[in-house]
Every structure is written in C-alpha cells, then in structure tokens.
C-alpha cells in the first residue's frame, strides 16, 4: 500500500471529507483515515444556509442534492404557547435562503464518497493512534485487521471531531468557557408534521426556561428529537433515555401535541460536556478543523457550518504550505474562525441568559433587527456589515437594556 501522501486527514466527518475534496482540487495526494466504517450515526443534523456555499466550493453540493433531503427554510422558536419564525429568505446578508435537514449517517457518507470519487485515498476502520508532527510528519494507525500502519506525509489535518486526536496527543485541550450541559436524543416515527414550509423547519422549544427541545424532520418521515439542559435539570427526570424524553415533552405544550404519537426507532443516546476548545489551532506540519478545534453548543446548529468553514480556510493554507509558500495562518485561518465562533458564542450565552429568547419574541415588529438576527441564524457570521456580527455582544445588550426600560425594539435601524 502506498504510504506517502501530501496531506493526511484524520476523520471523514464533514470537516475531513471537505478538506480532502478541496485539496484534491489542486491535485495534492490526500489520505483520509477514518476510525469507523460508514454509514455511521453521528449527531448534528440541522444545517445552516451558509453550509451551501462551502459545499458548492468543495464540489459536493450536487451529490448532496441528489439525496432528496427535506428543505429547511428557517427555524421556529416556541415558548409557553407563543411562537416566532425566522425565515431565511428574510435576511440582511445576501446568501442562501435555504438548506437541508440531514440524517448524518447518509450525509457524511455522501461527502466521504465524493472525497473518494475525486481521488482521496479513504481508509475506513483506520484508527489513528499516534502522530509525529514537525518537518516530516508520520501518522501511525491501526488497520481493520489490527495491524499497525505508518503514513508519511507533508501535512496532518486533524478532523477527528469528538475523537480530539491532536488535542489529546499534543496536550492542546483547553476548558470550554460555556457551562456544562447534556443532551438526550433519538429518532422517532409518528411526528404530526405541520403543513407547507413549516414541515421542514427546525423547532426549538423552550421548556421551563432551563431546557430546550429540538425537533428536526427528515425526508424519510423520521424525525430527530432531543432535549438539552444542565445535568442538574436532567437529574430530575428518569435516567432511561426514552422515559426522560417523553417526560420532558409531556410538559412542553405545542411540541407535546406534535409528538403525541411518537414511536422511538433508535435507542436514545446521552452525551454530556461536549463543549470544548483548544489552546492553538495549528502548528508546524499540522492543523485542526471542525469539532477537533472548538465546539460550542447545539442550540443554533452552528457545528457543521463552522466545521465546513474551517475546512475551507484550512485547505487554502495547507495548499500554500504544500506549494512551499508561507501562509499567514493567523490572518487567513485563526482570525476568521475566531470571528465566526465568537459571534455564535455570544448568541449561545445570550440564549441561556434568556436574553435572546426575549429579543426573538419581541423582534416580530422590528423587521430590520429580525433580518440581521436571521443572517446570524443562517450562519452568515462573517458579514461584518451586519451589526449583530460586528458588535455582537454590544448589540444584544443594547436591545436588552431597551426592553428592560419598557420600550419596544426599534422598527427600523
Ligand atoms: P465529526 O462529524 O465528529 O467527524 C469526526 C470523525 O473522525 C468521525 O467519523 C470519527 O469516527 C473520526 N475519528 C475520531 N477519532 C479518530 C481516530 N483516532 N482515527 C480516525 N478517525 C477518527 N451541528 C449542526 O450543524 N447542526 C445540529 O443540529 C447539531 N446538533 C448537535 C447536537 C448535539 C447534542 C451536539 C453535541 C452537537 C450537535 N452539532 C450540530 C454539532 C455537530 O455534531 C458537529 O459540529 C459536527 O459533527 C462536526 O463535524 P466534524 O467533521 O468536525 O466531526
């Protein structure tokens, strides 16, 4: 087996396969080492319109489109019987007005197959166990027969997601700044879907101000549901996943009726403490993309969008490295990733403080503000013309002060 490659990528999730597809566009030899065999389940099923730009740039959009996934045109938030909808066609930033809800086993399989189709050497059941970075990197991995293999490479891209291969091996893990939360989730049949465009929207249901529930419909009639809360909150519910989900949903009007006939079709899973970050995102001979760098929180479905964007930016820098140039990683990779992640972090923090739900439900009569917020919810977090990007924290706090003073949100800017 050939064992020398220009780039070696750890993990074939959206970040890894997209980096591979982009590097192949410039003719580099690319090996992708994936621990599991696809298709495999992973959580993270609601895309944002910004993803479409990156899928298009990577040449994978058409293959995804052929899968016929349900179209997602926005997000509906529900609280105490009230609801508000953000429609991606009503945005401040010019961009895609729709995307898809994707069962990840299928979506990730399409992206990995596309990477292979354009010439990446993709090995399944190939678990990376050690990496030597530096001038002549070597990736050590165990193949499907348990044999140790070594791949020599010019550059290592860690896209191992929750596997966090390089953060662990190089001691680059840093504690998340977000409070620890847990999620319990599954797939169900029997979802009484609303009609029309609403059928494809994600529902985000606020429950007792302390938890929220997601409802993500799929094209095959199945629906993903999950609840996110602090571990303390979840400890009040049964430890059995299905009973926990049923008990939380029972107490949540609006979604309770929608899911009254639900039948669980996948053993529920629980994960806790998923927020993570790193002390540095690149170094000599290596970089990290996707969740291997930082993951915030599921609430605004930002994970795959940030994973794809980091893949696109990293591929540009890796390409320059392989050409023997000196890419400016700080300017062209770290700074834009920090901007996008910071905007989402502000939104996540404001969500859990209760500020964003307040703004969301009050913005119904403030269309300009709603359009700017909608662009962030669509993943356009690099458009610094948008005040909710350029001054994210300040803008939210300003609106909250206004609401605290008893005023309404301004109807125009
Ligand atoms: P992954 O998709 O995790 O892929 C990493 C791959 O690396 C895996 O296939 C793994 O098998 C492989 N790997 C790991 N270790 C090794 C190793 N040692 N050797 C070889 N291969 C290895 N995001 C959204 O956009 N929308 C959502 O609705 C959403 N909901 C979420 C809900 C929850 C509860 C959580 C926790 C996250 C959610 N996310 C969501 C985030 C989403 O899951 C991730 O951001 C996304 O999967 C990141 O993609 P990735 O390619 O970086 O990593």
PDB file of N, CA and C in Angstrom, residues 329-406:
ATOM      1  N   UNK A 329      -1.357  31.826   8.643  1.00  0.00           N
ATOM      2  CA  UNK A 329      -2.401  31.063   9.348  1.00  0.00           C
ATOM      3  C   UNK A 329      -3.198  31.958  10.296  1.00  0.00           C
ATOM      4  N   UNK A 330      -2.516  32.901  10.958  1.00  0.00           N
ATOM      5  CA  UNK A 330      -3.215  33.747  11.937  1.00  0.00           C
ATOM      6  C   UNK A 330      -4.274  34.595  11.232  1.00  0.00           C
ATOM      7  N   UNK A 331      -3.904  35.157  10.077  1.00  0.00           N
ATOM      8  CA  UNK A 331      -4.826  36.056   9.366  1.00  0.00           C
ATOM      9  C   UNK A 331      -5.889  35.275   8.585  1.00  0.00           C
ATOM     10  N   UNK A 332      -5.463  34.193   7.918  1.00  0.00           N
ATOM     11  CA  UNK A 332      -6.355  33.539   6.960  1.00  0.00           C
ATOM     12  C   UNK A 332      -7.113  32.341   7.538  1.00  0.00           C
ATOM     13  N   UNK A 333      -6.764  31.926   8.736  1.00  0.00           N
ATOM     14  CA  UNK A 333      -7.459  30.763   9.321  1.00  0.00           C
ATOM     15  C   UNK A 333      -7.976  31.108  10.725  1.00  0.00           C
ATOM     16  N   UNK A 334      -7.035  31.445  11.610  1.00  0.00           N
ATOM     17  CA  UNK A 334      -7.441  31.664  13.006  1.00  0.00           C
ATOM     18  C   UNK A 334      -8.391  32.842  13.184  1.00  0.00           C
ATOM     19  N   UNK A 335      -8.065  33.982  12.570  1.00  0.00           N
ATOM     20  CA  UNK A 335      -8.873  35.187  12.812  1.00  0.00           C
ATOM     21  C   UNK A 335     -10.312  35.003  12.315  1.00  0.00           C
ATOM     22  N   UNK A 336     -10.524  34.526  11.062  1.00  0.00           N
ATOM     23  CA  UNK A 336     -11.921  34.338  10.666  1.00  0.00           C
ATOM     24  C   UNK A 336     -12.643  33.274  11.497  1.00  0.00           C
ATOM     25  N   UNK A 337     -11.934  32.209  11.878  1.00  0.00           N
ATOM     26  CA  UNK A 337     -12.609  31.199  12.709  1.00  0.00           C
ATOM     27  C   UNK A 337     -12.982  31.776  14.071  1.00  0.00           C
ATOM     28  N   UNK A 338     -12.110  32.635  14.593  1.00  0.00           N
ATOM     29  CA  UNK A 338     -12.399  33.250  15.893  1.00  0.00           C
ATOM     30  C   UNK A 338     -13.631  34.161  15.766  1.00  0.00           C
ATOM     31  N   UNK A 339     -13.677  34.932  14.670  1.00  0.00           N
ATOM     32  CA  UNK A 339     -14.820  35.832  14.491  1.00  0.00           C
ATOM     33  C   UNK A 339     -16.134  35.034  14.475  1.00  0.00           C
ATOM     34  N   UNK A 340     -16.196  34.022  13.602  1.00  0.00           N
ATOM     35  CA  UNK A 340     -17.430  33.240  13.484  1.00  0.00           C
ATOM     36  C   UNK A 340     -17.797  32.568  14.800  1.00  0.00           C
ATOM     37  N   UNK A 341     -16.807  31.990  15.454  1.00  0.00           N
ATOM     38  CA  UNK A 341     -17.075  31.275  16.709  1.00  0.00           C
ATOM     39  C   UNK A 341     -17.496  32.266  17.798  1.00  0.00           C
ATOM     40  N   UNK A 342     -16.858  33.429  17.842  1.00  0.00           N
ATOM     41  CA  UNK A 342     -17.225  34.428  18.856  1.00  0.00           C
ATOM     42  C   UNK A 342     -18.670  34.911  18.694  1.00  0.00           C
ATOM     43  N   UNK A 343     -19.091  35.116  17.435  1.00  0.00           N
ATOM     44  CA  UNK A 343     -20.479  35.564  17.216  1.00  0.00           C
ATOM     45  C   UNK A 343     -21.437  34.496  17.746  1.00  0.00           C
ATOM     46  N   UNK A 344     -21.175  33.245  17.368  1.00  0.00           N
ATOM     47  CA  UNK A 344     -22.064  32.179  17.844  1.00  0.00           C
ATOM     48  C   UNK A 344     -21.983  32.027  19.364  1.00  0.00           C
ATOM     49  N   UNK A 345     -20.773  32.194  19.939  1.00  0.00           N
ATOM     50  CA  UNK A 345     -20.656  32.055  21.392  1.00  0.00           C
ATOM     51  C   UNK A 345     -21.510  33.112  22.103  1.00  0.00           C
ATOM     52  N   UNK A 346     -21.448  34.354  21.585  1.00  0.00           N
ATOM     53  CA  UNK A 346     -22.280  35.415  22.159  1.00  0.00           C
ATOM     54  C   UNK A 346     -23.757  35.045  22.082  1.00  0.00           C
ATOM     55  N   UNK A 347     -24.164  34.500  20.929  1.00  0.00           N
ATOM     56  CA  UNK A 347     -25.572  34.116  20.783  1.00  0.00           C
ATOM     57  C   UNK A 347     -25.929  32.988  21.758  1.00  0.00           C
ATOM     58  N   UNK A 348     -25.020  32.012  21.898  1.00  0.00           N
ATOM     59  CA  UNK A 348     -25.291  30.884  22.805  1.00  0.00           C
ATOM     60  C   UNK A 348     -25.417  31.398  24.244  1.00  0.00           C
ATOM     61  N   UNK A 349     -24.490  32.255  24.650  1.00  0.00           N
ATOM     62  CA  UNK A 349     -24.532  32.768  26.026  1.00  0.00           C
ATOM     63  C   UNK A 349     -25.797  33.591  26.258  1.00  0.00           C
ATOM     64  N   UNK A 350     -26.158  34.413  25.251  1.00  0.00           N
ATOM     65  CA  UNK A 350     -27.351  35.252  25.388  1.00  0.00           C
ATOM     66  C   UNK A 350     -28.618  34.399  25.392  1.00  0.00           C
ATOM     67  N   UNK A 351     -28.561  33.272  24.688  1.00  0.00           N
ATOM     68  CA  UNK A 351     -29.690  32.341  24.683  1.00  0.00           C
ATOM     69  C   UNK A 351     -29.923  31.802  26.106  1.00  0.00           C
ATOM     70  N   UNK A 352     -28.852  31.313  26.720  1.00  0.00           N
ATOM     71  CA  UNK A 352     -29.018  30.691  28.038  1.00  0.00           C
ATOM     72  C   UNK A 352     -29.247  31.728  29.142  1.00  0.00           C
ATOM     73  N   UNK A 353     -28.848  32.983  28.927  1.00  0.00           N
ATOM     74  CA  UNK A 353     -29.210  34.043  29.899  1.00  0.00           C
ATOM     75  C   UNK A 353     -30.682  34.391  29.791  1.00  0.00           C
ATOM     76  N   UNK A 354     -31.316  33.955  28.703  1.00  0.00           N
ATOM     77  CA  UNK A 354     -32.727  34.299  28.475  1.00  0.00           C
ATOM     78  C   UNK A 354     -32.866  35.575  27.651  1.00  0.00           C
ATOM     79  N   UNK A 355     -31.755  36.224  27.301  1.00  0.00           N
ATOM     80  CA  UNK A 355     -31.823  37.484  26.547  1.00  0.00           C
ATOM     81  C   UNK A 355     -32.294  37.260  25.109  1.00  0.00           C
ATOM     82  N   UNK A 356     -31.746  36.251  24.460  1.00  0.00           N
ATOM     83  CA  UNK A 356     -32.097  36.073  23.045  1.00  0.00           C
ATOM     84  C   UNK A 356     -33.544  35.644  22.855  1.00  0.00           C
ATOM     85  N   UNK A 357     -34.047  34.677  23.668  1.00  0.00           N
ATOM     86  CA  UNK A 357     -35.468  34.377  23.506  1.00  0.00           C
ATOM     87  C   UNK A 357     -36.323  35.635  23.644  1.00  0.00           C
ATOM     88  N   UNK A 358     -35.950  36.491  24.595  1.00  0.00           N
ATOM     89  CA  UNK A 358     -36.713  37.743  24.779  1.00  0.00           C
ATOM     90  C   UNK A 358     -36.659  38.601  23.518  1.00  0.00           C
ATOM     91  N   UNK A 359     -35.468  38.724  22.962  1.00  0.00           N
ATOM     92  CA  UNK A 359     -35.319  39.531  21.744  1.00  0.00           C
ATOM     93  C   UNK A 359     -36.071  38.878  20.575  1.00  0.00           C
ATOM     94  N   UNK A 360     -35.917  37.551  20.445  1.00  0.00           N
ATOM     95  CA  UNK A 360     -36.590  36.856  19.334  1.00  0.00           C
ATOM     96  C   UNK A 360     -38.093  37.151  19.342  1.00  0.00           C
ATOM     97  N   UNK A 361     -38.707  36.993  20.522  1.00  0.00           N
ATOM     98  CA  UNK A 361     -40.166  37.127  20.572  1.00  0.00           C
ATOM     99  C   UNK A 361     -40.600  38.593  20.481  1.00  0.00           C
ATOM    100  N   UNK A 362     -39.687  39.524  20.791  1.00  0.00           N
ATOM    101  CA  UNK A 362     -40.024  40.947  20.696  1.00  0.00           C
ATOM    102  C   UNK A 362     -39.688  41.537  19.331  1.00  0.00           C
ATOM    103  N   UNK A 363     -38.962  40.793  18.515  1.00  0.00           N
ATOM    104  CA  UNK A 363     -38.497  41.360  17.238  1.00  0.00           C
ATOM    105  C   UNK A 363     -39.543  41.238  16.132  1.00  0.00           C
ATOM    106  N   UNK A 364     -40.702  40.644  16.467  1.00  0.00           N
ATOM    107  CA  UNK A 364     -41.726  40.452  15.437  1.00  0.00           C
ATOM    108  C   UNK A 364     -42.109  41.766  14.768  1.00  0.00           C
ATOM    109  N   UNK A 365     -42.072  42.885  15.557  1.00  0.00           N
ATOM    110  CA  UNK A 365     -42.468  44.181  14.969  1.00  0.00           C
ATOM    111  C   UNK A 365     -41.247  45.020  14.613  1.00  0.00           C
ATOM    112  N   UNK A 366     -40.077  44.398  14.583  1.00  0.00           N
ATOM    113  CA  UNK A 366     -38.846  45.140  14.257  1.00  0.00           C
ATOM    114  C   UNK A 366     -38.137  44.404  13.120  1.00  0.00           C
ATOM    115  N   UNK A 367     -38.684  44.526  11.903  1.00  0.00           N
ATOM    116  CA  UNK A 367     -38.202  43.685  10.793  1.00  0.00           C
ATOM    117  C   UNK A 367     -36.714  43.842  10.483  1.00  0.00           C
ATOM    118  N   UNK A 368     -36.167  45.048  10.645  1.00  0.00           N
ATOM    119  CA  UNK A 368     -34.737  45.217  10.337  1.00  0.00           C
ATOM    120  C   UNK A 368     -33.873  44.423  11.295  1.00  0.00           C
ATOM    121  N   UNK A 369     -34.210  44.513  12.562  1.00  0.00           N
ATOM    122  CA  UNK A 369     -33.458  43.753  13.570  1.00  0.00           C
ATOM    123  C   UNK A 369     -33.620  42.261  13.301  1.00  0.00           C
ATOM    124  N   UNK A 370     -34.837  41.881  12.994  1.00  0.00           N
ATOM    125  CA  UNK A 370     -35.097  40.460  12.744  1.00  0.00           C
ATOM    126  C   UNK A 370     -34.259  39.941  11.567  1.00  0.00           C
ATOM    127  N   UNK A 371     -34.139  40.768  10.522  1.00  0.00           N
ATOM    128  CA  UNK A 371     -33.348  40.348   9.350  1.00  0.00           C
ATOM    129  C   UNK A 371     -31.871  40.143   9.716  1.00  0.00           C
ATOM    130  N   UNK A 372     -31.348  41.057  10.559  1.00  0.00           N
ATOM    131  CA  UNK A 372     -29.929  40.946  10.956  1.00  0.00           C
ATOM    132  C   UNK A 372     -29.713  39.690  11.807  1.00  0.00           C
ATOM    133  N   UNK A 373     -30.625  39.462  12.734  1.00  0.00           N
ATOM    134  CA  UNK A 373     -30.516  38.254  13.570  1.00  0.00           C
ATOM    135  C   UNK A 373     -30.640  37.012  12.684  1.00  0.00           C
ATOM    136  N   UNK A 374     -31.555  37.084  11.718  1.00  0.00           N
ATOM    137  CA  UNK A 374     -31.798  35.934  10.846  1.00  0.00           C
ATOM    138  C   UNK A 374     -30.522  35.532  10.094  1.00  0.00           C
ATOM    139  N   UNK A 375     -29.717  36.527   9.709  1.00  0.00           N
ATOM    140  CA  UNK A 375     -28.474  36.206   8.989  1.00  0.00           C
ATOM    141  C   UNK A 375     -27.488  35.445   9.871  1.00  0.00           C
ATOM    142  N   UNK A 376     -27.473  35.792  11.149  1.00  0.00           N
ATOM    143  CA  UNK A 376     -26.615  35.021  12.071  1.00  0.00           C
ATOM    144  C   UNK A 376     -27.170  33.602  12.192  1.00  0.00           C
ATOM    145  N   UNK A 377     -28.500  33.497  12.330  1.00  0.00           N
ATOM    146  CA  UNK A 377     -29.110  32.160  12.450  1.00  0.00           C
ATOM    147  C   UNK A 377     -28.904  31.339  11.174  1.00  0.00           C
ATOM    148  N   UNK A 378     -28.689  32.029  10.038  1.00  0.00           N
ATOM    149  CA  UNK A 378     -28.435  31.320   8.775  1.00  0.00           C
ATOM    150  C   UNK A 378     -26.950  30.983   8.625  1.00  0.00           C
ATOM    151  N   UNK A 379     -26.145  31.411   9.590  1.00  0.00           N
ATOM    152  CA  UNK A 379     -24.718  31.061   9.553  1.00  0.00           C
ATOM    153  C   UNK A 379     -23.840  32.095   8.882  1.00  0.00           C
ATOM    154  N   UNK A 380     -24.423  33.254   8.502  1.00  0.00           N
ATOM    155  CA  UNK A 380     -23.596  34.290   7.843  1.00  0.00           C
ATOM    156  C   UNK A 380     -22.925  35.155   8.904  1.00  0.00           C
ATOM    157  N   UNK A 381     -22.018  34.540   9.635  1.00  0.00           N
ATOM    158  CA  UNK A 381     -21.386  35.205  10.786  1.00  0.00           C
ATOM    159  C   UNK A 381     -20.035  35.826  10.416  1.00  0.00           C
ATOM    160  N   UNK A 382     -19.812  35.976   9.115  1.00  0.00           N
ATOM    161  CA  UNK A 382     -18.583  36.653   8.687  1.00  0.00           C
ATOM    162  C   UNK A 382     -18.903  37.957   7.958  1.00  0.00           C
ATOM    163  N   UNK A 383     -20.172  38.362   7.957  1.00  0.00           N
ATOM    164  CA  UNK A 383     -20.581  39.582   7.268  1.00  0.00           C
ATOM    165  C   UNK A 383     -20.515  40.754   8.262  1.00  0.00           C
ATOM    166  N   UNK A 384     -19.373  41.437   8.248  1.00  0.00           N
ATOM    167  CA  UNK A 384     -19.178  42.484   9.258  1.00  0.00           C
ATOM    168  C   UNK A 384     -19.994  43.747   8.995  1.00  0.00           C
ATOM    169  N   UNK A 385     -20.729  43.753   7.888  1.00  0.00           N
ATOM    170  CA  UNK A 385     -21.704  44.840   7.668  1.00  0.00           C
ATOM    171  C   UNK A 385     -22.879  44.679   8.635  1.00  0.00           C
ATOM    172  N   UNK A 386     -23.077  43.458   9.077  1.00  0.00           N
ATOM    173  CA  UNK A 386     -24.203  43.179   9.982  1.00  0.00           C
ATOM    174  C   UNK A 386     -23.816  43.569  11.406  1.00  0.00           C
ATOM    175  N   UNK A 387     -24.516  44.532  12.005  1.00  0.00           N
ATOM    176  CA  UNK A 387     -24.166  44.949  13.372  1.00  0.00           C
ATOM    177  C   UNK A 387     -24.189  43.785  14.370  1.00  0.00           C
ATOM    178  N   UNK A 388     -25.014  42.768  14.099  1.00  0.00           N
ATOM    179  CA  UNK A 388     -25.053  41.618  15.012  1.00  0.00           C
ATOM    180  C   UNK A 388     -23.851  40.685  14.808  1.00  0.00           C
ATOM    181  N   UNK A 389     -23.012  41.005  13.816  1.00  0.00           N
ATOM    182  CA  UNK A 389     -21.719  40.317  13.657  1.00  0.00           C
ATOM    183  C   UNK A 389     -20.623  41.238  14.192  1.00  0.00           C
ATOM    184  N   UNK A 390     -20.603  42.474  13.670  1.00  0.00           N
ATOM    185  CA  UNK A 390     -19.508  43.395  14.004  1.00  0.00           C
ATOM    186  C   UNK A 390     -19.488  43.741  15.499  1.00  0.00           C
ATOM    187  N   UNK A 391     -20.677  43.897  16.097  1.00  0.00           N
ATOM    188  CA  UNK A 391     -20.717  44.276  17.532  1.00  0.00           C
ATOM    189  C   UNK A 391     -21.675  43.333  18.259  1.00  0.00           C
ATOM    190  N   UNK A 392     -21.450  42.045  18.084  1.00  0.00           N
ATOM    191  CA  UNK A 392     -22.453  41.068  18.522  1.00  0.00           C
ATOM    192  C   UNK A 392     -22.901  41.255  19.966  1.00  0.00           C
ATOM    193  N   UNK A 393     -21.947  41.279  20.890  1.00  0.00           N
ATOM    194  CA  UNK A 393     -22.331  41.326  22.305  1.00  0.00           C
ATOM    195  C   UNK A 393     -22.995  42.659  22.639  1.00  0.00           C
ATOM    196  N   UNK A 394     -22.395  43.739  22.141  1.00  0.00           N
ATOM    197  CA  UNK A 394     -22.890  45.081  22.451  1.00  0.00           C
ATOM    198  C   UNK A 394     -24.335  45.248  21.970  1.00  0.00           C
ATOM    199  N   UNK A 395     -24.567  44.764  20.774  1.00  0.00           N
ATOM    200  CA  UNK A 395     -25.886  44.934  20.150  1.00  0.00           C
ATOM    201  C   UNK A 395     -26.971  44.222  20.973  1.00  0.00           C
ATOM    202  N   UNK A 396     -26.664  43.004  21.407  1.00  0.00           N
ATOM    203  CA  UNK A 396     -27.664  42.251  22.174  1.00  0.00           C
ATOM    204  C   UNK A 396     -27.921  42.935  23.515  1.00  0.00           C
ATOM    205  N   UNK A 397     -26.849  43.367  24.181  1.00  0.00           N
ATOM    206  CA  UNK A 397     -27.023  44.005  25.494  1.00  0.00           C
ATOM    207  C   UNK A 397     -27.793  45.321  25.368  1.00  0.00           C
ATOM    208  N   UNK A 398     -27.530  46.034  24.254  1.00  0.00           N
ATOM    209  CA  UNK A 398     -28.260  47.291  23.992  1.00  0.00           C
ATOM    210  C   UNK A 398     -29.770  47.034  23.874  1.00  0.00           C
ATOM    211  N   UNK A 399     -30.123  46.002  23.148  1.00  0.00           N
ATOM    212  CA  UNK A 399     -31.548  45.706  22.966  1.00  0.00           C
ATOM    213  C   UNK A 399     -32.189  45.273  24.278  1.00  0.00           C
ATOM    214  N   UNK A 400     -31.431  44.538  25.084  1.00  0.00           N
ATOM    215  CA  UNK A 400     -31.979  44.095  26.367  1.00  0.00           C
ATOM    216  C   UNK A 400     -32.210  45.301  27.285  1.00  0.00           C
ATOM    217  N   UNK A 401     -31.262  46.260  27.265  1.00  0.00           N
ATOM    218  CA  UNK A 401     -31.461  47.474  28.088  1.00  0.00           C
ATOM    219  C   UNK A 401     -32.727  48.203  27.657  1.00  0.00           C
ATOM    220  N   UNK A 402     -32.934  48.240  26.349  1.00  0.00           N
ATOM    221  CA  UNK A 402     -34.122  48.901  25.809  1.00  0.00           C
ATOM    222  C   UNK A 402     -35.393  48.194  26.297  1.00  0.00           C
ATOM    223  N   UNK A 403     -35.399  46.868  26.210  1.00  0.00           N
ATOM    224  CA  UNK A 403     -36.576  46.116  26.655  1.00  0.00           C
ATOM    225  C   UNK A 403     -36.770  46.275  28.163  1.00  0.00           C
ATOM    226  N   UNK A 404     -35.643  46.298  28.918  1.00  0.00           N
ATOM    227  CA  UNK A 404     -35.728  46.488  30.371  1.00  0.00           C
ATOM    228  C   UNK A 404     -36.372  47.829  30.711  1.00  0.00           C
ATOM    229  N   UNK A 405     -36.120  48.831  29.828  1.00  0.00           N
ATOM    230  CA  UNK A 405     -36.654  50.168  30.116  1.00  0.00           C
ATOM    231  C   UNK A 405     -38.141  50.261  29.750  1.00  0.00           C
ATOM    232  N   UNK A 406     -38.671  49.192  29.209  1.00  0.00           N
ATOM    233  CA  UNK A 406     -40.100  49.176  28.891  1.00  0.00           C
ATOM    234  C   UNK A 406     -40.386  49.587  27.456  1.00  0.00           C
TER     235      UNK A 406
END
